[in-house]
N, CA and C atoms as an extended XYZ file, in Angstrom:
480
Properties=species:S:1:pos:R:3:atomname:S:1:resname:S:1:resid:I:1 pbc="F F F"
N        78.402       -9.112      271.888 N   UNK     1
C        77.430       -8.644      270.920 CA  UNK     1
C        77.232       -7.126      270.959 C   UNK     1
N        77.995       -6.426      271.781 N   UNK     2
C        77.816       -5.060      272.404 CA  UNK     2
C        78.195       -4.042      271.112 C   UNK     2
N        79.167       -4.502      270.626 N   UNK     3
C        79.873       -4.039      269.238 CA  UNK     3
C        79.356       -4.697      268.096 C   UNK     3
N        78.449       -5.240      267.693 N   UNK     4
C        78.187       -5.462      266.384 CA  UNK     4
C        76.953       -4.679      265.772 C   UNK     4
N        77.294       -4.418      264.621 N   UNK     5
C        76.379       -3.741      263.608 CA  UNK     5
C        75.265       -4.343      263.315 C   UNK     5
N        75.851       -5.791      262.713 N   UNK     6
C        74.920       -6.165      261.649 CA  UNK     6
C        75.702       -7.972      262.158 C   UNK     6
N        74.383       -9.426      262.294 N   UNK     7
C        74.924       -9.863      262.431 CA  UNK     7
C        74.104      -10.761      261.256 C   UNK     7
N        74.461      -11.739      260.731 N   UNK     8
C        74.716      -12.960      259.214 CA  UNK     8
C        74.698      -14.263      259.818 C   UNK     8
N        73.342      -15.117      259.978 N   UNK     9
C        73.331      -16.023      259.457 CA  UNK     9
C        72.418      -16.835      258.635 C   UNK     9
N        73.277      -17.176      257.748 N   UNK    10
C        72.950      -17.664      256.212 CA  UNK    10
C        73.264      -19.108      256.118 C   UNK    10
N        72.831      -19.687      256.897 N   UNK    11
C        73.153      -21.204      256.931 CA  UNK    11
C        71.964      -21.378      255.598 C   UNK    11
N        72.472      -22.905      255.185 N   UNK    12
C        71.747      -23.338      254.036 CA  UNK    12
C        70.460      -24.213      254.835 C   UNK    12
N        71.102      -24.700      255.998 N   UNK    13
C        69.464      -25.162      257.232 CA  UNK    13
C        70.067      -25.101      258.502 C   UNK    13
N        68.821      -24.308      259.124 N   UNK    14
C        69.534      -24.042      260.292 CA  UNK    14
C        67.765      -24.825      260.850 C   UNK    14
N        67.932      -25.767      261.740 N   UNK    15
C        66.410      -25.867      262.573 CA  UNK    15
C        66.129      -24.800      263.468 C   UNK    15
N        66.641      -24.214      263.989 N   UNK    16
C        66.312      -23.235      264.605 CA  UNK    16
C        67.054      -21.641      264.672 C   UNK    16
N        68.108      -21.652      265.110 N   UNK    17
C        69.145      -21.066      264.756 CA  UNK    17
C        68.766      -19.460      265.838 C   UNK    17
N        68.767      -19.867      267.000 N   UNK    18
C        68.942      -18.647      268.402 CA  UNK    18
C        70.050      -17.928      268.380 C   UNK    18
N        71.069      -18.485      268.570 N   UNK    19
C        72.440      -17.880      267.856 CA  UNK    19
C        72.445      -17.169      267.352 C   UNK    19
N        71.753      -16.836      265.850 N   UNK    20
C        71.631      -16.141      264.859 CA  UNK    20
C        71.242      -14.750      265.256 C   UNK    20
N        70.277      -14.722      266.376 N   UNK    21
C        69.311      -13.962      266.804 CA  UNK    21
C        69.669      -13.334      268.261 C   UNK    21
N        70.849      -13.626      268.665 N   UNK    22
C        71.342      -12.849      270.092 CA  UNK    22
C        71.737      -11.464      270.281 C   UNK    22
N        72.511      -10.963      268.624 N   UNK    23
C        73.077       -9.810      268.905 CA  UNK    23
C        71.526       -8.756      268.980 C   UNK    23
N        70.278       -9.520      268.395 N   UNK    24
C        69.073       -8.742      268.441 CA  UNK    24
C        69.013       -7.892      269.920 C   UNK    24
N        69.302       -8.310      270.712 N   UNK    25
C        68.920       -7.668      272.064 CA  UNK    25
C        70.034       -6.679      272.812 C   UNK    25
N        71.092       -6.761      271.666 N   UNK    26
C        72.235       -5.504      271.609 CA  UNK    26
C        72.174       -4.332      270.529 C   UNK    26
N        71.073       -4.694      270.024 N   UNK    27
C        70.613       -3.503      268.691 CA  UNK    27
C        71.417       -3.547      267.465 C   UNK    27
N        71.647       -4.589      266.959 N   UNK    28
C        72.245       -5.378      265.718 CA  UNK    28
C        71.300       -5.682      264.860 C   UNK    28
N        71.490       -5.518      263.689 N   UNK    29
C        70.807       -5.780      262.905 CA  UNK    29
C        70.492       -7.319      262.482 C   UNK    29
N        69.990       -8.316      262.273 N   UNK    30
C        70.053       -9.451      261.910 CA  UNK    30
C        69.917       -9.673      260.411 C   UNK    30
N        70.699      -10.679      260.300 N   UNK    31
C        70.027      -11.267      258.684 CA  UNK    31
C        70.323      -12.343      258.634 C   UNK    31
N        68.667      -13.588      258.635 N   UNK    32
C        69.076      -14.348      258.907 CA  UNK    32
C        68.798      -14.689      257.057 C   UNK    32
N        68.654      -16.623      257.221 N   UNK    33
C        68.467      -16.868      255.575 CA  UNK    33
C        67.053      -17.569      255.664 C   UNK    33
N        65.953      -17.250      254.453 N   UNK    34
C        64.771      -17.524      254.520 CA  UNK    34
C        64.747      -19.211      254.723 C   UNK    34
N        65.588      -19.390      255.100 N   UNK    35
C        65.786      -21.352      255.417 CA  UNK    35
C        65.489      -21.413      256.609 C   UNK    35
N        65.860      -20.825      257.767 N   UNK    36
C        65.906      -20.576      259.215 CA  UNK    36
C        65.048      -21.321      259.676 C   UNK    36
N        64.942      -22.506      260.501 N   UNK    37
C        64.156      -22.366      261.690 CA  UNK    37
C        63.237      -21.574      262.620 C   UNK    37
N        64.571      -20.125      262.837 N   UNK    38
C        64.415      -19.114      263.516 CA  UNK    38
C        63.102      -18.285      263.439 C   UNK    38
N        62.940      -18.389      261.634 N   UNK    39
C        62.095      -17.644      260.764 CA  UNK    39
C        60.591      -17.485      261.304 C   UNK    39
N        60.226      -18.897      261.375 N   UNK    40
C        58.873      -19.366      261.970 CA  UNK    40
C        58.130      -17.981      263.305 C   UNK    40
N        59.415      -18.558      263.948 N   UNK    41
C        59.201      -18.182      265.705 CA  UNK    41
C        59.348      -16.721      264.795 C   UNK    41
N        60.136      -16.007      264.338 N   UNK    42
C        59.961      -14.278      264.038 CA  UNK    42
C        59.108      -13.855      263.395 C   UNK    42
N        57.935      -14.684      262.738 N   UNK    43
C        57.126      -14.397      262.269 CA  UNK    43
C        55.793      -14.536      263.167 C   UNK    43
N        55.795      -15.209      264.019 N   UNK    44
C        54.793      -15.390      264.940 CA  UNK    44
C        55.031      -13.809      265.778 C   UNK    44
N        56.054      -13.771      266.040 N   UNK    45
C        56.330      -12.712      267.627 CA  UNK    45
C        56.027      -11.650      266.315 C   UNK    45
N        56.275      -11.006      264.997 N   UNK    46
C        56.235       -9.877      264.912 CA  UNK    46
C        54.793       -9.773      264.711 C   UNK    46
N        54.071      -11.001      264.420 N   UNK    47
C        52.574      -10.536      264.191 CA  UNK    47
C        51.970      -10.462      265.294 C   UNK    47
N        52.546      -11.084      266.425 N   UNK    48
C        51.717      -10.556      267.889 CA  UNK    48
C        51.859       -9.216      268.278 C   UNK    48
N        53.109       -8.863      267.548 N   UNK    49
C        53.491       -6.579      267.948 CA  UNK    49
C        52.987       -6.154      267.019 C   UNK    49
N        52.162       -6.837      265.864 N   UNK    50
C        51.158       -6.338      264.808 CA  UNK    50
C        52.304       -5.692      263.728 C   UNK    50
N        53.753       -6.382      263.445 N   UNK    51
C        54.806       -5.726      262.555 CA  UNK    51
C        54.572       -7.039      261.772 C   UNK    51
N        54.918       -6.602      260.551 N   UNK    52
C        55.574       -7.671      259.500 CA  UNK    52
C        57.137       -7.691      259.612 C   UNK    52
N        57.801       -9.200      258.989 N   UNK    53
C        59.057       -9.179      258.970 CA  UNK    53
C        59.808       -7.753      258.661 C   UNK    53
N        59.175       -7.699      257.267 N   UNK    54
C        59.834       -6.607      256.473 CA  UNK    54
C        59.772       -5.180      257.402 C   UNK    54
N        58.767       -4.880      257.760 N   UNK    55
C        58.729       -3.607      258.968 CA  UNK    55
C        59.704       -3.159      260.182 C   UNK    55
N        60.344       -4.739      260.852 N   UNK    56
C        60.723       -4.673      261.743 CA  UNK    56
C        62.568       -3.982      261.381 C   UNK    56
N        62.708       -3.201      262.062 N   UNK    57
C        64.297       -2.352      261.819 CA  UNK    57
C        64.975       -3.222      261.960 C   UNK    57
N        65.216       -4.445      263.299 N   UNK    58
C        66.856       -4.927      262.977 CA  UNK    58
C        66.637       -6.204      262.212 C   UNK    58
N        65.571       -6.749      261.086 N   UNK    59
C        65.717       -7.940      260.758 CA  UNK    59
C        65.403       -7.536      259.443 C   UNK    59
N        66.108       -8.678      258.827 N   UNK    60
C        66.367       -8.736      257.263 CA  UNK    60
C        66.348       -9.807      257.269 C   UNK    60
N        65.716      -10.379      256.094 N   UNK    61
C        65.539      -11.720      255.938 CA  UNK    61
C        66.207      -11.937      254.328 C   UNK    61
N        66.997      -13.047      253.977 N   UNK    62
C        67.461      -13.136      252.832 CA  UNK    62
C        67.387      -14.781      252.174 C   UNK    62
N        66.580      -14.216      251.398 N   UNK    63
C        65.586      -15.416      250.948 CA  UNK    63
C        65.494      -15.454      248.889 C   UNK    63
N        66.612      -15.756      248.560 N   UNK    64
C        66.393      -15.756      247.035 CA  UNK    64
C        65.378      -16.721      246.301 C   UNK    64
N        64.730      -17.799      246.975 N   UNK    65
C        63.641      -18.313      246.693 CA  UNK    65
C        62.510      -17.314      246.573 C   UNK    65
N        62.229      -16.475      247.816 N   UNK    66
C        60.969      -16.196      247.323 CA  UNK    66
C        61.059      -14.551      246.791 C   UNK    66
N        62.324      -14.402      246.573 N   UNK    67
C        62.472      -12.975      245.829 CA  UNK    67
C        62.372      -13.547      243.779 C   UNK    67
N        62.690      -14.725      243.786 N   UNK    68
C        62.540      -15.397      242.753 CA  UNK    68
C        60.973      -15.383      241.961 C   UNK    68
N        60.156      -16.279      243.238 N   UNK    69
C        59.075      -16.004      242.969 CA  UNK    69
C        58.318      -14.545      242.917 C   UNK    69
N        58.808      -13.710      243.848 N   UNK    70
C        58.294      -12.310      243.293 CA  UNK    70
C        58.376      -11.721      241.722 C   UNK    70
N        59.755      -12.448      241.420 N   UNK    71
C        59.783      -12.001      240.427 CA  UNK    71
C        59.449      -12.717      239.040 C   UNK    71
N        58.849      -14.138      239.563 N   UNK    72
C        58.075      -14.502      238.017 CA  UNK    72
C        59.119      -16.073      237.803 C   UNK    72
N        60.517      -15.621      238.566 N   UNK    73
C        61.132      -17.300      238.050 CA  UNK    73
C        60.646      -18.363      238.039 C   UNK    73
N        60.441      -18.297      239.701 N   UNK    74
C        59.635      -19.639      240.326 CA  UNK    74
C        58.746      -19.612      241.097 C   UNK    74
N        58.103      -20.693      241.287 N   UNK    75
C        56.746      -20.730      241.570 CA  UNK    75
C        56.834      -21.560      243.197 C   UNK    75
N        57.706      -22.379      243.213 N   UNK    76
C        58.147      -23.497      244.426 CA  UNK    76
C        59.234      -23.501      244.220 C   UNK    76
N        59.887      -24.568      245.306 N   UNK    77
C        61.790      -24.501      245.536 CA  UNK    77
C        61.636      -25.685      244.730 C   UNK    77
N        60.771      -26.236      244.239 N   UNK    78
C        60.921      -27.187      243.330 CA  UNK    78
C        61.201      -26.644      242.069 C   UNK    78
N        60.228      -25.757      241.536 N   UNK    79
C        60.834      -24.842      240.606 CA  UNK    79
C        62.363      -24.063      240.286 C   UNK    79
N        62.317      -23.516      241.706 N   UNK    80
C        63.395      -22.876      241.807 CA  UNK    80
C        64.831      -24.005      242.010 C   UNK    80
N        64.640      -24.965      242.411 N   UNK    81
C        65.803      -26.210      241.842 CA  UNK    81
C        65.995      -26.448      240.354 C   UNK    81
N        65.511      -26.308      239.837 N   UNK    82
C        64.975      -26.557      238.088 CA  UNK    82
C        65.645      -25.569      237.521 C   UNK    82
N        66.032      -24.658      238.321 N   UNK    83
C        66.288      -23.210      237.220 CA  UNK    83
C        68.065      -23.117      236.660 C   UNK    83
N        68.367      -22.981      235.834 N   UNK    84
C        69.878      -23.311      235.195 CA  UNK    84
C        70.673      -22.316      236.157 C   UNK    84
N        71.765      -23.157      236.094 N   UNK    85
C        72.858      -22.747      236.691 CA  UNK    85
C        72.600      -21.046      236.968 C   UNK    85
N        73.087      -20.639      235.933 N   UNK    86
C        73.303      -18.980      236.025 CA  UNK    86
C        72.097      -18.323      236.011 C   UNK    86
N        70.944      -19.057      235.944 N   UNK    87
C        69.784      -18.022      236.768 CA  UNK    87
C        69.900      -18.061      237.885 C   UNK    87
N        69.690      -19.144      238.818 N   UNK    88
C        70.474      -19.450      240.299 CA  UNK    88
C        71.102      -18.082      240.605 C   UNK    88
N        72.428      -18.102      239.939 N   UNK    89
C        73.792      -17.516      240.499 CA  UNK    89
C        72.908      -15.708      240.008 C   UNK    89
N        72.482      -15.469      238.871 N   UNK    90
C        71.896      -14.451      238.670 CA  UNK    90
C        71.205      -14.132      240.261 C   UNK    90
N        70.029      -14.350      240.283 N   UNK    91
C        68.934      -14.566      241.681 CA  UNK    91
C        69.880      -14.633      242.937 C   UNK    91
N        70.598      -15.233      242.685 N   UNK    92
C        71.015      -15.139      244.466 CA  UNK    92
C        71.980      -13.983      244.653 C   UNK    92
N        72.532      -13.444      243.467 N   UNK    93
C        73.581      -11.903      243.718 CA  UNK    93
C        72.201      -11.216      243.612 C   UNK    93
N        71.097      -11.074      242.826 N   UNK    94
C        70.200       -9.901      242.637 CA  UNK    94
C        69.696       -9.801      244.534 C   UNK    94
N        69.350      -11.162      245.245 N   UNK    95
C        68.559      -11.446      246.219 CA  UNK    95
C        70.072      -10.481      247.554 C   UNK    95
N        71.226      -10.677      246.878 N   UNK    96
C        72.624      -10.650      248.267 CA  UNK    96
C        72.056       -8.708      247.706 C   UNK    96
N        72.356       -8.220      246.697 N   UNK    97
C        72.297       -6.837      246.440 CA  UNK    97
C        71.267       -5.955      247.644 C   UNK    97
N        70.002       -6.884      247.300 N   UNK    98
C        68.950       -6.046      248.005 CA  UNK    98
C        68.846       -6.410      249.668 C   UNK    98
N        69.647       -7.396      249.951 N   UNK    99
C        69.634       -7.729      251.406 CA  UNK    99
C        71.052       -6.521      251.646 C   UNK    99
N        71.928       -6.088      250.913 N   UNK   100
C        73.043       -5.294      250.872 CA  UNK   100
C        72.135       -3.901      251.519 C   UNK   100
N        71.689       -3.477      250.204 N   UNK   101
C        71.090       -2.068      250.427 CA  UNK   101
C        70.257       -1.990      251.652 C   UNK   101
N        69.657       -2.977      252.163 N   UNK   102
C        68.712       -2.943      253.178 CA  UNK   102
C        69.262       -2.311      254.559 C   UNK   102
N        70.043       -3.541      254.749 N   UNK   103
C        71.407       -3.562      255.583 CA  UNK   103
C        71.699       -1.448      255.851 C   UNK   103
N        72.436       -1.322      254.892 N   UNK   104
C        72.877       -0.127      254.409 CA  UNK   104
C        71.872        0.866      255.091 C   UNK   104
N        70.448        0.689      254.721 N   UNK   105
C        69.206        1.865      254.856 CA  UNK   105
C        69.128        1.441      256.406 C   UNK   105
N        69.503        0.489      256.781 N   UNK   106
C        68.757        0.338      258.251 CA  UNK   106
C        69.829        1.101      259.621 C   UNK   106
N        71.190        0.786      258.923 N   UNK   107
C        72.100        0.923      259.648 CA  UNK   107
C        71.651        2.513      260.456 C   UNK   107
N        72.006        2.551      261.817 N   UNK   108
C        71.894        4.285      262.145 CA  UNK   108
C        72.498        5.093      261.747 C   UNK   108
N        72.319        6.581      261.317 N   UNK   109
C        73.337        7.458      261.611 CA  UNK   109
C        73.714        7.995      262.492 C   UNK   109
N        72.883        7.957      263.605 N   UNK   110
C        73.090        8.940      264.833 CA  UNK   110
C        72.757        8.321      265.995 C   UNK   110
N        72.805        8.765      267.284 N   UNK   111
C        72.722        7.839      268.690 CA  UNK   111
C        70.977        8.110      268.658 C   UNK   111
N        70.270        8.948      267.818 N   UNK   112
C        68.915        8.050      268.520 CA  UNK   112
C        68.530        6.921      267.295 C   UNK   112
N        68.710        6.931      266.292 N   UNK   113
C        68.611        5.839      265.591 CA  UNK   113
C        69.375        4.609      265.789 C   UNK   113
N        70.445        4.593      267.092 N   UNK   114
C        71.095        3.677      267.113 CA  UNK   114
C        69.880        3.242      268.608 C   UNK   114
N        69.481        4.283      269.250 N   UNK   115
C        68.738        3.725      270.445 CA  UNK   115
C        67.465        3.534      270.398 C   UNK   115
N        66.959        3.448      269.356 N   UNK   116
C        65.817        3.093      268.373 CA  UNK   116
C        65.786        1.485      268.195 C   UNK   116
N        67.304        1.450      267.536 N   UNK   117
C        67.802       -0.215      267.130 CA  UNK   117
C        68.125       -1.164      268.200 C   UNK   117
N        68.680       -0.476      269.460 N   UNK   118
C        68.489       -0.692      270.346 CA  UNK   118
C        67.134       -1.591      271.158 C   UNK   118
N        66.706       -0.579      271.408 N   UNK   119
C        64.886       -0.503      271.486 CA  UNK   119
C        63.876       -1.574      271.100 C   UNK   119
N        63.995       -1.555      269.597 N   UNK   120
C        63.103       -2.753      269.077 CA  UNK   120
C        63.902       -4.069      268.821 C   UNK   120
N        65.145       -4.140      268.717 N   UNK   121
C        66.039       -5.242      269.414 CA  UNK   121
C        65.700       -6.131      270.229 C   UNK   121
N        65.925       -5.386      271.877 N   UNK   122
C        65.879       -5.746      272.840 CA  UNK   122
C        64.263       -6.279      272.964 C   UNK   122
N        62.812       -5.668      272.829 N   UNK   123
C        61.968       -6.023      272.931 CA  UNK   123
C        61.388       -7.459      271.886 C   UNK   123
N        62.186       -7.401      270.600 N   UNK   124
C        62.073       -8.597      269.777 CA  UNK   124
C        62.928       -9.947      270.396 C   UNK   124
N        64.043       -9.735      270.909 N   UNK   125
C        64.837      -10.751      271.655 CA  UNK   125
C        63.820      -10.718      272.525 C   UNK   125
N        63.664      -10.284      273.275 N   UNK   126
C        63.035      -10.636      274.900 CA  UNK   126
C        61.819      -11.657      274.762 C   UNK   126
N        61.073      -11.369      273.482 N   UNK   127
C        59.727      -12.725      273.052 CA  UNK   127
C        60.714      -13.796      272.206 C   UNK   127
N        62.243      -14.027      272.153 N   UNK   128
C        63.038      -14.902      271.419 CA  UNK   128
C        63.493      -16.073      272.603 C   UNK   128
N        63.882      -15.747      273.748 N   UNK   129
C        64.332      -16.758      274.059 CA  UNK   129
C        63.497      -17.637      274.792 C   UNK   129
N        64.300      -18.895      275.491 N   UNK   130
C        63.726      -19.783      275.035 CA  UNK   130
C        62.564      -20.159      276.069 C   UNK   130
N        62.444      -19.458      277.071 N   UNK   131
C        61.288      -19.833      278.073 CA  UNK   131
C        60.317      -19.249      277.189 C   UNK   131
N        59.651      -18.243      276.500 N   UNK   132
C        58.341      -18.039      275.934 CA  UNK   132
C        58.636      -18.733      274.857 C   UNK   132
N        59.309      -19.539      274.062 N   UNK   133
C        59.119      -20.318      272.789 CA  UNK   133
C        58.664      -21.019      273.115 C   UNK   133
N        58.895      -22.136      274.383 N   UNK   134
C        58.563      -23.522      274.867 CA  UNK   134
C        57.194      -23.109      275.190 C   UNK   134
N        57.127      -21.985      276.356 N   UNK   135
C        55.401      -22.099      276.711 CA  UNK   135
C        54.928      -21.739      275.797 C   UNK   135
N        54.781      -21.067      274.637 N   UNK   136
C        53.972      -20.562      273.260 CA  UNK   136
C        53.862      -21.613      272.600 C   UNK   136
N        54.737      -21.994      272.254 N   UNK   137
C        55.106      -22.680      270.705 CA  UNK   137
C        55.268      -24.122      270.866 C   UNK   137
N        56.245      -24.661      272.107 N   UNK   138
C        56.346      -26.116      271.833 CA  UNK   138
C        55.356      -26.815      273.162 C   UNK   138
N        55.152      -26.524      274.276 N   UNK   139
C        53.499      -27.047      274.794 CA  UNK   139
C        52.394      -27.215      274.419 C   UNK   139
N        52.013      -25.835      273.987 N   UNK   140
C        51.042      -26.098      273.299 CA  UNK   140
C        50.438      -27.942      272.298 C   UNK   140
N        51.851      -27.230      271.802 N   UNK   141
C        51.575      -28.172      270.754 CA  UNK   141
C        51.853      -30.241      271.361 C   UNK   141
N        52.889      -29.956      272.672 N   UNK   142
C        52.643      -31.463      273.535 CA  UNK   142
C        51.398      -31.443      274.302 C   UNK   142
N        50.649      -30.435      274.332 N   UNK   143
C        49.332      -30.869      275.504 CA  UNK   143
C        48.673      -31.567      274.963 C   UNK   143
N        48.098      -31.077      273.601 N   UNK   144
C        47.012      -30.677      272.647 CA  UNK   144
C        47.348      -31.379      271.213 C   UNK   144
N        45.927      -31.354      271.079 N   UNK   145
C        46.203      -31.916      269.281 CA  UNK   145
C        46.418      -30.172      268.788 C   UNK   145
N        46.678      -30.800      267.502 N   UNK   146
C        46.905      -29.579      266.576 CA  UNK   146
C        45.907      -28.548      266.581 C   UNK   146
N        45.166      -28.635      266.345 N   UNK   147
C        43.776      -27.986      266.240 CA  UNK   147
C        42.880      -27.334      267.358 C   UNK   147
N        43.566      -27.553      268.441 N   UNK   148
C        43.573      -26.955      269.988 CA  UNK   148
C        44.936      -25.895      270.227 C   UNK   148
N        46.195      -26.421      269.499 N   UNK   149
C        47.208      -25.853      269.885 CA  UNK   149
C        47.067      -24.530      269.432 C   UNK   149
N        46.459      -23.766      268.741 N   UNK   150
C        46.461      -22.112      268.359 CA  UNK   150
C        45.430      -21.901      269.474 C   UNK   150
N        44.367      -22.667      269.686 N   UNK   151
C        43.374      -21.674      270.884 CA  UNK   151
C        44.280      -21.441      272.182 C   UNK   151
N        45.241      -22.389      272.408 N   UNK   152
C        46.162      -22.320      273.826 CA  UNK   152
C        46.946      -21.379      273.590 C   UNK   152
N        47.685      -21.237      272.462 N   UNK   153
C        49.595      -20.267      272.285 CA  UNK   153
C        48.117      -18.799      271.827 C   UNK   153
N        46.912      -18.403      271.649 N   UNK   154
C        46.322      -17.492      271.615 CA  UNK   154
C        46.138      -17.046      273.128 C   UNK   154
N        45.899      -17.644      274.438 N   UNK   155
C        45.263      -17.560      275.363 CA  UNK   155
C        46.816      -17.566      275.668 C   UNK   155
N        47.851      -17.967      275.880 N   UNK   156
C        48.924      -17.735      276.357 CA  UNK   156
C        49.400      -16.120      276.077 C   UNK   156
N        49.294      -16.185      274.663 N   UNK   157
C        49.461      -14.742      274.402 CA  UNK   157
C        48.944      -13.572      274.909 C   UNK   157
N        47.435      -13.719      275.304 N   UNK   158
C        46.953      -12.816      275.692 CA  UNK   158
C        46.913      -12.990      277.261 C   UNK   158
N        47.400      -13.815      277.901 N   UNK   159
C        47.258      -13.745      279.482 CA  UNK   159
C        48.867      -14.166      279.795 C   UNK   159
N        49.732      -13.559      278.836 N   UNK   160
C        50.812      -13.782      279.420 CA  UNK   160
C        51.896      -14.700      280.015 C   UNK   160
């Protein structure tokens, strides 16, 4: 993973998809697909570093569903199943374009922007694997009913 730029996965369902998310801790860019598994867990860890997806440098998320709905197509993937052929195919090159350019803007030019990518990489992997998912995310939720399980993965969070 030492050599990669930028790493792609775009599975159509991935339940979880760690894999996807390894070259993160070599300063690679990720892009996964708004289907991910993965997605969940990266949305939890960037709101505990107080980042949104979109904020974070090596992740890109590529999601023509809800770039759809940004833009007025659809409302649900129920909707967005409904939509004719070549709006589809329209939406998902408009959705590949802007995951393109992103890609493009994020990439470094120089060794501190590469040790930058580096940087927030390595610290986003390090809350990825799988010993803090299990104690955060999947105990919690075997101790406890639902409705207990955020006061625990909160108190985990904050005591480490």
């Amino acid at each position: 993973h030492r050599a990669t730029d930028v790493s792609l996965g775009q599975s159509l369902y991935e339940s979880y998809g760690l894999a996807q998310l390894e070259a993160l801790g070599c300063g690679a860019i990720c892009v996964i697909s708004g289907v991910s598994g993965a997605r969940r867990a990266l949305k939890a860890v960037c709101e505990r570093q107080g980042l949104s997806e979109a904020a974070h440098p090596n992740l890109v998320v590529s999601d023509p569903v809800a770039d759809a709905r940004a833009a007025g197509l659809a409302h649900s993937v129920e909707t967005w199943k409904a939509l004719p052929a070549g709006v589809l195919r329209e939406q998902e090159l408009r959705t590949a374009e802007r995951v393109a350019e992103e890609v493009v803007r994020r990439l470094p030019r120089d060794a501190h922007e590469g040790r930058l990518l580096l940087a927030t990489g390595w610290a986003l992997s390090e809350r990825l694997r799988w010993e803090p998912l299990i104690r955060e995310q999947l105990l919690p939720l075997l101790r406890f009913p639902k409705e207990q399980a955020q006061d625990v993965s909160d108190w985990s969070a904050a005591h480490g």
